[in-house]
Protein backbone atom coordinates (compact mmCIF):
# COMPACT_ATOMS: atom_id res chain seq x y z
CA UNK A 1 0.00 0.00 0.00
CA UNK A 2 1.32 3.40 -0.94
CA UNK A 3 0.73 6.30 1.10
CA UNK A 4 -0.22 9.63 -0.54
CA UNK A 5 -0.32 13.30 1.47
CA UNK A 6 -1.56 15.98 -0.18
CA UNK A 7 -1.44 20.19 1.01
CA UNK A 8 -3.78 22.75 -0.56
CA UNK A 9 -3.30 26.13 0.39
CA UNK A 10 -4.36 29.56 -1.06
CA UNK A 11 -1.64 32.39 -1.88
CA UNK A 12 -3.22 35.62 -2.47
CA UNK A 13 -0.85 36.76 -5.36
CA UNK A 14 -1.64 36.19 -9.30
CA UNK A 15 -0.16 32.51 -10.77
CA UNK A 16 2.83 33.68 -12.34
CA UNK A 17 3.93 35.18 -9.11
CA UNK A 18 3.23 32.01 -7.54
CA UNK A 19 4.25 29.71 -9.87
CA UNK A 20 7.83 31.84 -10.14
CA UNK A 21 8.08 31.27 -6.88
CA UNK A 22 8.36 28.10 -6.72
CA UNK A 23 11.00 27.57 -9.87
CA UNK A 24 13.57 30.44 -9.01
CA UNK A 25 15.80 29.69 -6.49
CA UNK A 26 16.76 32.97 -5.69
CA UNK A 27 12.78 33.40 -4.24
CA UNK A 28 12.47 29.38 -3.16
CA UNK A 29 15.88 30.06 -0.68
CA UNK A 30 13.91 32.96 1.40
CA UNK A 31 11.02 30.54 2.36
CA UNK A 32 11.84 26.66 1.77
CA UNK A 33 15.50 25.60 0.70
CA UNK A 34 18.43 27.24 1.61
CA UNK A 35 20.57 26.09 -1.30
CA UNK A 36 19.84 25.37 -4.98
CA UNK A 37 22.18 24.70 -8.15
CA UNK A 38 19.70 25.84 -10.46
CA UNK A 39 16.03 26.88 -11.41
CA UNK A 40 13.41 23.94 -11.70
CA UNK A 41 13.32 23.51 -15.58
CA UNK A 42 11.75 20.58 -17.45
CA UNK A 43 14.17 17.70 -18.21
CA UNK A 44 17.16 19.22 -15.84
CA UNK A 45 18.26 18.35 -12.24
CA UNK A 46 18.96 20.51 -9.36
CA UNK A 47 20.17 19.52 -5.85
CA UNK A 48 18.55 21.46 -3.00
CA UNK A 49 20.00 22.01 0.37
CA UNK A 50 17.51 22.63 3.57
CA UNK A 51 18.73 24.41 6.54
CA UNK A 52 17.61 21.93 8.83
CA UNK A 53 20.01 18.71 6.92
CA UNK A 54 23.69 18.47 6.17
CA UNK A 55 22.60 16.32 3.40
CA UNK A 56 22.15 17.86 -0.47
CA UNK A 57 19.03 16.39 -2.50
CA UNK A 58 18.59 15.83 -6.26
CA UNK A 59 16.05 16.83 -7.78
CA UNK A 60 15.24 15.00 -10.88
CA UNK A 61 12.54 14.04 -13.56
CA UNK A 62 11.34 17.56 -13.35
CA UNK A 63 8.69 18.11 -15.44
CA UNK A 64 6.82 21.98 -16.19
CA UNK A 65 3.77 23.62 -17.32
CA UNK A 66 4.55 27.47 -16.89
CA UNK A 67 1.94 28.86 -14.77
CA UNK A 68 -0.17 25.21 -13.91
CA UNK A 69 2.11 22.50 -12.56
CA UNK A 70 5.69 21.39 -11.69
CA UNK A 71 6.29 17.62 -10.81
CA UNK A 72 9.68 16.18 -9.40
CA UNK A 73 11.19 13.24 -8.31
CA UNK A 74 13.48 14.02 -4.97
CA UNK A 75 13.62 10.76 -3.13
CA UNK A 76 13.72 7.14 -4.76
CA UNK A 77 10.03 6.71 -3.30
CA UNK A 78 8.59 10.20 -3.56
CA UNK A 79 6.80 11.72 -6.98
CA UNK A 80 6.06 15.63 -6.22
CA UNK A 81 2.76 17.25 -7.96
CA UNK A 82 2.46 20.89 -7.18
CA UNK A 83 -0.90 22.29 -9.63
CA UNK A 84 -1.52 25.89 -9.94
CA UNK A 85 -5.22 27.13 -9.95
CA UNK A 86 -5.98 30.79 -10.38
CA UNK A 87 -8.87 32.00 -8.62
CA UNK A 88 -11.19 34.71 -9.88
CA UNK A 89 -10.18 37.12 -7.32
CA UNK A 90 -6.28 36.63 -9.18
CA UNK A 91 -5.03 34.71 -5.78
CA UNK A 92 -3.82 31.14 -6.27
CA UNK A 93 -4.95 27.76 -5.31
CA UNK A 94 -1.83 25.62 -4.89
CA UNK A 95 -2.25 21.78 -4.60
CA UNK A 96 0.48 19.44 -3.66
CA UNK A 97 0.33 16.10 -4.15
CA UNK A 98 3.23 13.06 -3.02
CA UNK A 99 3.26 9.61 -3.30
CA UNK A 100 5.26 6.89 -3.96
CA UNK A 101 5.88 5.70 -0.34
CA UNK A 102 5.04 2.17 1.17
CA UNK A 103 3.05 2.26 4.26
CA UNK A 104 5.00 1.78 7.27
CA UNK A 105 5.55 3.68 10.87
CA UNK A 106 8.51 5.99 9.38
CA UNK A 107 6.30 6.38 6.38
CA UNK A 108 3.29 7.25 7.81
CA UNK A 109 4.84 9.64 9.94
CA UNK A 110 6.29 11.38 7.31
CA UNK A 111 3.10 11.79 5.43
CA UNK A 112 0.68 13.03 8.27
CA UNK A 113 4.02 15.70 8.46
CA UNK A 114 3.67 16.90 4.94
CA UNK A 115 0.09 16.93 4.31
CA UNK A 116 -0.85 20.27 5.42
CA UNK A 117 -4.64 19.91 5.68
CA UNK A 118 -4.56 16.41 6.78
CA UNK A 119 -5.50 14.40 3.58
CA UNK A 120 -3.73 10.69 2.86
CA UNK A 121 -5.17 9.06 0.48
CA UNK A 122 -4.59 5.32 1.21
CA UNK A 123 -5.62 3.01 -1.77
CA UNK A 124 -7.56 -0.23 -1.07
């Protein structure tokens, strides 16, 4: 069984803002990584450093749809979905979907830590 958290949250700034946000590193290091060795560009990889681990991750299989999704591979088990959805009042929806994961302890723990509004899917 495969274990799948998923965060939605709503960013009251237009798409592009959002969705730039979230490929340049030079914005991404002032709220979530604290190192990159590149943008977030289809086909490339990028290793990302987090303040909090001595350890460097690569990022890998990145795939993008300026202004509507990014997806990422940055663990052997973990597939990243981040969609975009603009809202009429020009803020943005942003969903974030990961999965991959068997279901274990460690596992499980991790995914009730990344899923923001509490939603693991957990396929029958």
């Amino acid at each position: 069984m495969k274990l799948e958290p998923k965060a939605t949250i709503q960013i009251q700034k237009p798409v592009e803002e959002v969705f730039e946000g979230i490929v340049n590193p030079e914005i991404m290091t002032k709220y979530f990584i604290s190192e990159s060795s590149g943008p977030l560009e289809s086909g490339k990889e990028v290793l990302w450093k987090f303040p909090e681990f001595e350890d460097r991750f690569t990022i890998k299989e990145i795939k993008i749809e300026a202004n509507r999704s990014i997806s990422f591979v940055w663990d052997p088990e973990t597939v990243v979905k981040i969609l975009l959805e603009k809202s009429q009042d020009n803020s943005t929806i942003v969903r974030v979907n990961e999965h991959g994961k068997e279901m274990n302890e460690e596992n499980l723990k991790w995914a009730l830590e990344n899923s923001g509004d509490g939603q693991i899917s957990l396929p029958v």
